[in-house]
XYZ file of C-alpha atoms in Angstrom:
565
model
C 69.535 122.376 39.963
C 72.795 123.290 42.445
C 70.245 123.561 45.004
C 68.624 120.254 44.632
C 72.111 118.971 44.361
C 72.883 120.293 47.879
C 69.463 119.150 48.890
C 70.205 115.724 47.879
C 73.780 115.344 49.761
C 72.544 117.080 52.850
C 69.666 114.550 53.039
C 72.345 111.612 52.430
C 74.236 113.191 55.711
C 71.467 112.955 57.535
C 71.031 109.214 56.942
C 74.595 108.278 56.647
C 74.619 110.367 60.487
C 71.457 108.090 61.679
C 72.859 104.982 60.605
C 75.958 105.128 62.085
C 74.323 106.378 65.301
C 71.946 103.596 65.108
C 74.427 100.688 64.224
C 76.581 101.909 66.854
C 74.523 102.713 69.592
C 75.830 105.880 70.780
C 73.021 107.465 71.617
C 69.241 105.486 72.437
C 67.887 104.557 69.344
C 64.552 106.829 69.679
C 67.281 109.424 71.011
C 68.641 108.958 67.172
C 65.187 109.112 65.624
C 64.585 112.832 66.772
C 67.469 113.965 64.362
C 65.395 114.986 61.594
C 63.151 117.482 63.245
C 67.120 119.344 64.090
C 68.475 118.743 60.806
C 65.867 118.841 57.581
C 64.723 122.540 58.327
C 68.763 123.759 59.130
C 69.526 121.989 55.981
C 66.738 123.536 54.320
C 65.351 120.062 53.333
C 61.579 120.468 55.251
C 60.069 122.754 57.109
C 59.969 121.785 60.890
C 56.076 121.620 60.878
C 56.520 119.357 58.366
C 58.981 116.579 59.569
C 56.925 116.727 63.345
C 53.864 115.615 60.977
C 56.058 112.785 60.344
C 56.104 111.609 63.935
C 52.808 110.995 64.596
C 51.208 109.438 61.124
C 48.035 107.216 61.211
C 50.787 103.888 61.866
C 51.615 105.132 64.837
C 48.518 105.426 66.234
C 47.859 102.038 64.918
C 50.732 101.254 66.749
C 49.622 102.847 69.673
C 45.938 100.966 69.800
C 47.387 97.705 69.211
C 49.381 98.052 72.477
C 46.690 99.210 74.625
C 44.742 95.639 73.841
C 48.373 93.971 74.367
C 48.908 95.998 77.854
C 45.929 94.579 78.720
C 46.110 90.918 77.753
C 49.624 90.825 79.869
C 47.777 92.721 83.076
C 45.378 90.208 83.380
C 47.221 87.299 82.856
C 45.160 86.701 79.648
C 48.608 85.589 77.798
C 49.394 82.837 80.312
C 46.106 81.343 80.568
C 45.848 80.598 76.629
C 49.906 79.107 77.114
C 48.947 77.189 79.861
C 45.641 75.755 78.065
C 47.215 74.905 74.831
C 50.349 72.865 76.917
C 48.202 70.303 78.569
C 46.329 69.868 75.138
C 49.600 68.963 73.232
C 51.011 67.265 76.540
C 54.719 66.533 77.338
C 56.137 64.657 74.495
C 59.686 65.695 73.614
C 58.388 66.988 69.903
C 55.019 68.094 70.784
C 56.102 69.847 73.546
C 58.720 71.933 71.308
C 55.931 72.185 69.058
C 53.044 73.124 71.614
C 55.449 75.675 72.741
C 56.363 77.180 69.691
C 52.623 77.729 68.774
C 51.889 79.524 71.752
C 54.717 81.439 71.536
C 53.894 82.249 67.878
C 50.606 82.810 68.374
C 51.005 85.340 71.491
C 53.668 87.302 69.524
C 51.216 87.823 67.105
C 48.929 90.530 69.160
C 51.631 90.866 71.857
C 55.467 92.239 71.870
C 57.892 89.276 71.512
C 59.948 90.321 74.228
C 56.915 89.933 76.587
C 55.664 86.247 75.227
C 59.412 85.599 75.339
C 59.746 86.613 78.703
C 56.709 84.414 80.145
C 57.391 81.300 78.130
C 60.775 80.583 79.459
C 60.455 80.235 83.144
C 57.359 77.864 82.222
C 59.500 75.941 79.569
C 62.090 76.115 82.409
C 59.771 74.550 85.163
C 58.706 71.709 82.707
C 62.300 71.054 81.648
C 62.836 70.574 85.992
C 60.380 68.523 86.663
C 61.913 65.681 83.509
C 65.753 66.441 83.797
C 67.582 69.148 85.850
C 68.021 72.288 84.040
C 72.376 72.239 82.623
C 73.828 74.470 83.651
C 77.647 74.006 85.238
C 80.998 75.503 84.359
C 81.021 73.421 81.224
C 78.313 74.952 79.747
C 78.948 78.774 79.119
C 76.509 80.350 81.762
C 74.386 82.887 79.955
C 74.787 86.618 81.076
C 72.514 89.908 80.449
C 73.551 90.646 76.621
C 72.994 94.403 75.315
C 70.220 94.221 72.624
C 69.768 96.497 69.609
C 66.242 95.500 68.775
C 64.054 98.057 70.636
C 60.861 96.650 70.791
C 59.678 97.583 74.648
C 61.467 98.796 77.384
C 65.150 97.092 78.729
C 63.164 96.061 81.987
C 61.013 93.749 79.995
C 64.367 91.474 79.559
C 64.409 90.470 83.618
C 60.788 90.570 84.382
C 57.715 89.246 83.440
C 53.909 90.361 84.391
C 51.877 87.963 86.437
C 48.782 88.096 88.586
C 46.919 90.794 87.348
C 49.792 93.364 86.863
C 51.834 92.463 89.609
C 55.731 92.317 88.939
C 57.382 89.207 89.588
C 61.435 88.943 88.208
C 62.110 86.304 86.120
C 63.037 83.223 87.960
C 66.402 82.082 87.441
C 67.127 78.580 86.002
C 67.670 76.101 88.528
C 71.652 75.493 89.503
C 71.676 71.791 90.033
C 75.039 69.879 89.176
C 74.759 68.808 85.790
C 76.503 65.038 86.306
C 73.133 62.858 86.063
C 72.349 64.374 83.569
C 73.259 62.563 79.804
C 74.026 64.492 76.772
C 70.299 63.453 75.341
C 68.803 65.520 78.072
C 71.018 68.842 77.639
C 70.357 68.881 73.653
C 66.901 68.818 74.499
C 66.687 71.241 76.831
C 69.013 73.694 74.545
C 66.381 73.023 71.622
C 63.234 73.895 74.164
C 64.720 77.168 74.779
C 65.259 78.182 71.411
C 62.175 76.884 70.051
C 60.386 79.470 72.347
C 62.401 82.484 70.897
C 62.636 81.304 67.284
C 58.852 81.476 67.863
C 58.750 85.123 68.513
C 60.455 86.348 66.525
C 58.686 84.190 63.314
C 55.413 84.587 64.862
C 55.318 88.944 64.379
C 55.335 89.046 61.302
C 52.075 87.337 60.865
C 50.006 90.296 61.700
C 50.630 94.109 60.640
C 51.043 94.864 64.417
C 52.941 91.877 65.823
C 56.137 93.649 65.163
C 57.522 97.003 64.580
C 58.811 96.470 61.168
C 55.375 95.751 59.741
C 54.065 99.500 60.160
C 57.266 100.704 59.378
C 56.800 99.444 55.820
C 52.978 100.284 56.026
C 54.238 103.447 57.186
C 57.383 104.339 54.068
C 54.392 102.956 51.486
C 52.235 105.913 52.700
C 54.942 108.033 52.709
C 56.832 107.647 49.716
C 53.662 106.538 47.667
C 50.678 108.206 48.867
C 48.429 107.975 45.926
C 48.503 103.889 46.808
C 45.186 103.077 47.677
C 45.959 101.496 51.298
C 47.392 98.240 49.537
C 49.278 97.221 52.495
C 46.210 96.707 55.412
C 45.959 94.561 58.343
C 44.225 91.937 56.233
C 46.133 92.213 53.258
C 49.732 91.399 55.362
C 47.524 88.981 57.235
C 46.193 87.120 54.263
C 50.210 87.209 53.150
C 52.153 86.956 55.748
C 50.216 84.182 58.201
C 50.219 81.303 55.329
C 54.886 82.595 55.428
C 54.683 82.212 58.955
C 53.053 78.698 59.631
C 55.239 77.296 57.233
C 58.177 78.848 58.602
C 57.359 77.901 62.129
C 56.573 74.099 61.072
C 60.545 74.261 59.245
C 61.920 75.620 62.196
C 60.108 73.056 64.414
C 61.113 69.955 62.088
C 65.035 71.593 62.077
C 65.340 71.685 65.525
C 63.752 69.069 66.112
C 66.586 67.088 64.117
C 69.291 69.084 65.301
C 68.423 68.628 68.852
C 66.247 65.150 69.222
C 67.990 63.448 66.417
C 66.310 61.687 63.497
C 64.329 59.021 66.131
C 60.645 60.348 64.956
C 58.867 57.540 66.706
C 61.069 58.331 70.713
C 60.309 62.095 69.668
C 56.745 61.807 69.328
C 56.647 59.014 72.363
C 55.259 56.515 70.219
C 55.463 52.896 71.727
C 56.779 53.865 74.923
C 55.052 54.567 78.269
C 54.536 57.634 79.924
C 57.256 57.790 82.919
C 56.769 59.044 86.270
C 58.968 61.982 85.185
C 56.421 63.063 81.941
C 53.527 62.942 84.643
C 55.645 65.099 87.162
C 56.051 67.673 84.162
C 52.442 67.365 82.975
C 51.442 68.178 86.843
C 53.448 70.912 87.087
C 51.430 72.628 83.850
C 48.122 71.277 86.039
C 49.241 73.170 88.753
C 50.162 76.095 87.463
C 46.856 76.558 85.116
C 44.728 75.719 88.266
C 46.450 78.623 90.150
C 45.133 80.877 87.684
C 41.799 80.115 89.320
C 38.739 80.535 86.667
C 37.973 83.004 84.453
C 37.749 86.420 85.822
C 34.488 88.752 84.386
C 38.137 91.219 82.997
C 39.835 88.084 81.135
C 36.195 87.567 79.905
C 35.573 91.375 78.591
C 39.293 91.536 77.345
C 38.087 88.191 75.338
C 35.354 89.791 73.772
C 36.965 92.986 72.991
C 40.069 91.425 71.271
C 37.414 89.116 69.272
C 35.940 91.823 68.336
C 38.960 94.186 67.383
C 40.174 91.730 64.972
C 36.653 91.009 63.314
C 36.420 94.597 62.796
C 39.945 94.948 61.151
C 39.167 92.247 59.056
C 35.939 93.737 57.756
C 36.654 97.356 57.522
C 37.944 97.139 53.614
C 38.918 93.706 53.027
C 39.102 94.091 49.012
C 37.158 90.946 47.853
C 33.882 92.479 49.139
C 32.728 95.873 50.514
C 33.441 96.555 54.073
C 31.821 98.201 57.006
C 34.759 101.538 56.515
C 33.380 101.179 52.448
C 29.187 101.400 52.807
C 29.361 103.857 56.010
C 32.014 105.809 56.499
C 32.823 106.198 52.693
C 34.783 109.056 50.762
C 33.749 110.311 47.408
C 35.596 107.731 45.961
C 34.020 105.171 47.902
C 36.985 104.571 50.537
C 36.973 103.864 53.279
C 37.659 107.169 55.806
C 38.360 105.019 58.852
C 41.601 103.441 59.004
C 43.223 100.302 61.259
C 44.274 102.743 64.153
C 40.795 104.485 64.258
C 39.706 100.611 64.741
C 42.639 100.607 67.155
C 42.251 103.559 69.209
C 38.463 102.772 69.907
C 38.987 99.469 71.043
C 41.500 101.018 73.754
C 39.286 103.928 74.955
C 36.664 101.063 75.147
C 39.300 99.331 77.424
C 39.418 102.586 80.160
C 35.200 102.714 80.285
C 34.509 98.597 80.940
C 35.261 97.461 84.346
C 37.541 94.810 85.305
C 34.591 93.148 88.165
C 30.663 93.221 87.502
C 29.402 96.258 89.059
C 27.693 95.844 92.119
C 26.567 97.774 95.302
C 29.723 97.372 97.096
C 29.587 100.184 99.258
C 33.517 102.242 99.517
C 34.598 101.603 102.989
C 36.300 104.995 102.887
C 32.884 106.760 102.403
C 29.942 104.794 104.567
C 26.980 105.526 102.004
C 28.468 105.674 98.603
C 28.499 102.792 96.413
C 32.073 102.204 95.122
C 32.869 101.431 91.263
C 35.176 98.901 90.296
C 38.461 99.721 88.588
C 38.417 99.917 84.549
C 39.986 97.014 82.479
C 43.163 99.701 81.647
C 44.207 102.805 83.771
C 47.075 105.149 82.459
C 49.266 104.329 85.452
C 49.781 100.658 83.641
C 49.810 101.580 80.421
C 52.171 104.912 81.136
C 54.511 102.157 82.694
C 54.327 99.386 80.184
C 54.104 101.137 76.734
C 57.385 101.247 74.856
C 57.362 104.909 73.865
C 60.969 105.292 72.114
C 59.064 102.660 69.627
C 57.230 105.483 68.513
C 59.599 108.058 67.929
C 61.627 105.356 66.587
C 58.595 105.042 63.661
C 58.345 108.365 63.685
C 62.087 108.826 63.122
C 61.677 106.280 60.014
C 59.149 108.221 58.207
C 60.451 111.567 58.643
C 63.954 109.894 56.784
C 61.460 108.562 53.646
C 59.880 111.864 53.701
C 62.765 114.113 53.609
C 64.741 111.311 51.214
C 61.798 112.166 48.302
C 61.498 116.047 49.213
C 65.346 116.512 48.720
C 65.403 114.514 45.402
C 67.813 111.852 46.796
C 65.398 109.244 46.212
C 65.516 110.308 42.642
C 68.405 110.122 42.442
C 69.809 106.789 43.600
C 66.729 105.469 41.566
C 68.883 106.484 38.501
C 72.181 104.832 39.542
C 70.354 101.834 40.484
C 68.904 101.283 36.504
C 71.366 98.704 35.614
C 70.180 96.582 38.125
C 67.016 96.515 35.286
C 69.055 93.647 33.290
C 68.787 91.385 36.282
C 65.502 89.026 37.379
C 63.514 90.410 39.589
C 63.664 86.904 41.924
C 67.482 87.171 41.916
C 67.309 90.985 43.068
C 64.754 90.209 46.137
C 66.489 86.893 47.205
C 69.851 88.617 47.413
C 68.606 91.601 49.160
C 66.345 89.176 52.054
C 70.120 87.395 52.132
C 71.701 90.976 53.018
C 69.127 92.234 55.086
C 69.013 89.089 56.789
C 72.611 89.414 57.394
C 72.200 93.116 58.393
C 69.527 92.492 61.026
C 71.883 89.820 63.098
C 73.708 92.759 64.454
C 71.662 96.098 64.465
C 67.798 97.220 65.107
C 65.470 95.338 62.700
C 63.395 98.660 62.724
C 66.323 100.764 62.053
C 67.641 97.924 59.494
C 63.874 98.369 57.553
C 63.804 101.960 58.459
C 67.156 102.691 56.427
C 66.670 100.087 53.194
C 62.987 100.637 52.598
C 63.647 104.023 51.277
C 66.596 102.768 49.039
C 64.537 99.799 47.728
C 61.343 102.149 47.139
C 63.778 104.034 44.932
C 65.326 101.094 43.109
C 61.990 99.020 42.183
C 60.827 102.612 41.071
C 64.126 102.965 38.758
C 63.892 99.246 37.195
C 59.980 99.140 36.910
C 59.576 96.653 39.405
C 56.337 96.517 41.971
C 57.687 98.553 44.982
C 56.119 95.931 47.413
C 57.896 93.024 45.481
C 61.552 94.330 46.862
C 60.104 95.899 50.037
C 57.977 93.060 51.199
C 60.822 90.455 51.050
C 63.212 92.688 53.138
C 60.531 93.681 55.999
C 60.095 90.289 56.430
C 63.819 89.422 55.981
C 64.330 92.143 59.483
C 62.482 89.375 61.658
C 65.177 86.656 60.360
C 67.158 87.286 63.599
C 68.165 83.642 64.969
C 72.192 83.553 65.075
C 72.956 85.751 67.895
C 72.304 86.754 71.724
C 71.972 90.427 70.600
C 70.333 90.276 67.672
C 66.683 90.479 69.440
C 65.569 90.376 72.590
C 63.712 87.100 72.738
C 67.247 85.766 72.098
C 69.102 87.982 74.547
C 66.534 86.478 77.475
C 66.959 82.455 76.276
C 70.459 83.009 76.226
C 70.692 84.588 79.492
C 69.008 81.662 81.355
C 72.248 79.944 80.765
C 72.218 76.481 79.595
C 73.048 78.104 75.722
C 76.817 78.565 73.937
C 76.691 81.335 71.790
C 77.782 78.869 69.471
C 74.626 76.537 70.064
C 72.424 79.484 68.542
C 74.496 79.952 65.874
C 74.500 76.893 64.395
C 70.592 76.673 64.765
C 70.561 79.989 63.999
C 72.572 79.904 60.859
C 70.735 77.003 58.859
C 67.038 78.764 60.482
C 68.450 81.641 58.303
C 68.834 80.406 55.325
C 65.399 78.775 55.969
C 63.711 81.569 56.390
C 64.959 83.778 53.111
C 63.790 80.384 50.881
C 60.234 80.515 52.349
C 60.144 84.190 52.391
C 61.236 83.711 48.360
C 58.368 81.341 47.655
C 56.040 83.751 49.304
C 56.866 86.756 47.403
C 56.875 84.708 44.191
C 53.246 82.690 44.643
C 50.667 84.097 46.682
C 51.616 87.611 47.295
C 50.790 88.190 43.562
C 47.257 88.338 43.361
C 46.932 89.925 46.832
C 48.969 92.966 46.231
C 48.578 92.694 42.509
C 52.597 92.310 41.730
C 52.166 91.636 38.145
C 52.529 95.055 36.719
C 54.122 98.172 37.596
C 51.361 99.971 39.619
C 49.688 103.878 38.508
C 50.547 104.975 41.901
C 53.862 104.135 41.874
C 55.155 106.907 38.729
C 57.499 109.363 39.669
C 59.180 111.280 36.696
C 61.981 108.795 36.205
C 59.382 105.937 35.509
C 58.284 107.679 32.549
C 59.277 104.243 30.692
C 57.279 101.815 32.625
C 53.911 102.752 31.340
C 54.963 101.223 28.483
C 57.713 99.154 28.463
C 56.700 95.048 28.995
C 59.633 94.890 30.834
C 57.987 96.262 34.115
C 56.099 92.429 34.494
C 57.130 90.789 36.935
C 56.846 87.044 36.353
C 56.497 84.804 39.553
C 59.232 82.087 39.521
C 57.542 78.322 39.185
């Protein structure tokens, strides 16, 4: 028993260490994640063979496949063709054209980082907003600067550039200097609200699929960990069938609040109604025109990347969906009847498919180099790009994560703050997960949303375990809660790159920011409480989930968890 006590309050240095290394940003982040494989086996906590297990689990490799199809989307301009498309369908009305770019933004941060959709949606949002008014920004308007950014998501050098033709780096284009005095107060609200429509958008559009953002696997990841007798209950469709219905209501909220805040309550001048299309609308409108035709048609790579990406998501949908037996189910079974093939595997052979296709129709081109030999054209992905463009201190970061859960439940620690937590058993489940999305929420403004998750899931696993509460009930709420980032410049990327186009007061963001927030935790609270019960069967406390401190739950009726009406 002393030695599990040690075990426990070794364990609890260890993550007291990480956290303060991680809030404060002494060291890289990933740097921070590699702690575990030093300090579990000198603390006698794991063996080392153990924790590096940690740091490579099936969600990182998931991880891992999901950015390969990404990687390749953004090398051949895949990303800005579907922007471009879906702008000159919604046109250049002041509220559709916040809302045509905050769908395109959402839906690219879906499959894609946010930084990256971020990063290309501005300069065109910035191009549009020249062609109507000049772009404000003067020495009355605080001048946006490079901010420091805990979220890691992808690579620092993401922030000032953006990929274009075919893999080609082009710096982001600063916004346009002109004097600000023709311009009226009408036109610099509107402009503010463009720009933080587009990264409000990423931000709310990751956490519609399992991959769009890195706090999705890290809870896929902890539920693995910490319960691994769950049968896969948290899957690409599963979040998808959850999270996307959160998400499109969130991002029509956010739309109709900024809308307000910025365009004022005049639906009918919003949405152009009664009013003629000026010369300037058509100059803007031309400018999208112009920049879609550039693209030039369809290449055969955009084409194959098309098809592949159809036909990744098809298969993740269909491998064990739940409501009817999968392809992974009928043939690639266990004795059980699971499925052996997970999302990664899905994942990983999608991306090797990506290095065999080639990005041009083979022909007989002969290779000028060597008169007589017939010269293949270049694969869809090489390792050069992806080598470049793949944020690997993401996956230590994971990796980090998991080998914390792990070594929290091999030391007993989870244990025990799962019996101090039990008096939290008198209070309603509804009031427990709002008020932890609220903190978490809070949390998230000002540190790493995957070190924010990485640190509470753990805690929370422990909790719902001590007060016979679904784990994903508390644990759901809060890895959604991570993506609330909207008040600050450093709070996520997306932000830091808006902000540093200038044009924005830190104060403008947090006042859109602030409300957004509070937005966000309500939806995220009528989520949790209607539909995510019959998809991840919330209503009782699950087999998997007993420990030897939950004893009680197989019994008690306490351990239902009634959704609020």
């Amino acid at each position: 028993m002393e030695l599990l006590l040690y075990g426990e309050a070794y364990c609890a240095y260890a993550i007291i260490l990480m956290a303060l290394y991680w809030c404060t940003e002494a060291l890289p982040l990933a740097v921070t994640a590699l702690f575990p494989i030093i300090l579990y086996p000198m603390m006698g906590i794991m063996d080392a063979s153990e924790v590096s297990i940690e740091y490579l689990r099936d969600t990182n490799i998931l991880f891992f496949g999901g950015l390969l199809m990404a990687i390749a989307v953004e090398h051949w301009n895949l990303h800005k063709r579907i922007a471009l498309q879906v702008l000159l369908i919604v046109g250049v009305r002041p509220a559709l054209l916040m809302l045509g770019f905050m769908l395109v933004t959402a839906f690219l941060s879906m499959w894609i980082s946010n930084t990256a959709s971020s990063a290309m949606m501005v300069p065109i949002a910035h191009a549009v907003l020249e062609e109507l008014y000049s772009v404000p920004r003067g020495k009355d308007i605080e001048e946006g600067s490079e901010n420091p950014t805990f979220e890691l998501q992808e690579s620092g050098s993401q922030k000032e550039e953006t990929t274009l033709d075919n893999g080609q780096v082009h710096p982001v284009p600063p916004a346009p200097s002109e004097p600000r005095a023709k311009q009226n107060q009408e036109q610099v609200r509107f402009t503010q609200g463009l720009s933080l429509c587009v990264c409000y958008a990423a931000s709310i559009g990751g956490i519609a699929t399992l991959t769009g953002t890195a706090p999705n696997l890290v809870l896929q990841g902890q539920m693995n960990t910490l319960f691994p007798k769950n049968p896969n209950v948290v899957n690409f469709v599963s979040w998808f069938s959850f999270a996307f219905p959160t998400m499109v209501i969130l991002l029509v909220l956010a739309w109709l609040w900024l809308q307000i805040l910025f365009l004022g309550f005049n639906f009918r001048k919003n949405f152009g109604i009664g009013s003629q299309e000026g010369e300037k609308e058509r100059a803007a409108y031309r400018v999208i025109q112009l920049e879609h035709r550039l693209l030039g048609p369809m290449t055969f790579a955009e084409k194959a990347i098309t098809v592949l990406f159809l036909t990744l998501v098809i298969l993740w949908f269909t491998r064990e969906p739940g409501f009817f037996l999968g392809w992974g189910n009928l043939a690639f079974s266990n004795e059980h009847g699971e499925s052996m093939v997970s999302d990664g595997t899905v994942a990983i052979f999608i991306g090797i498919v990506l290095f065999i296709v080639p990005s041009k129709i083979p022909g007989l081109t002969q290779d000028p180099r060597e008169p007589g030999r017939l010269k293949a054209p270049p694969a869809i992905l090489d390792w050069k790009t992806v080598h470049e463009k793949l944020p690997w201190n993401v996956v230590f970061l994971l990796g980090g994560g998991y080998a914390l859960a792990k070594g929290s439940e091999q030391s007993g620690l989870s244990q025990w703050l799962g019996n101090k937590l039990t008096p939290l058993q008198n209070v309603p489940p509804p009031a427990i997960a709002f008020i932890l999305c609220l903190l978490v929420a809070t949390f998230t403004e000002c540190t790493s949303n995957v070190a924010t998750n990485t640190l509470f899931l753990p805690i929370l696993a422990s909790m719902a375990q001590a007060i016979c509460v679904h784990p994903l009930y508390v644990m759901i709420p809060c890895t959604l809660a991570t993506s609330l980032a909207f008040m600050l410049p450093v709070a996520t990327p997306p932000n830091a790159i808006v902000f540093s186009f200038g044009g924005l007061k830190v104060t403008d963001m947090a006042r859109a920011g602030f409300l957004l927030n509070i937005i966000g935790v309500l939806v995220i609270t009528l989520a949790i409480n209607s539909w995510s019960f019959p998809i991840f069967n919330l209503y009782t406390f699950p087999s998997w989930a007993h420990s030897n401190t939950t004893a009680s739950c197989r019994v008690s009726p306490e351990n239902i968890t009634t959704p609020t009406p």
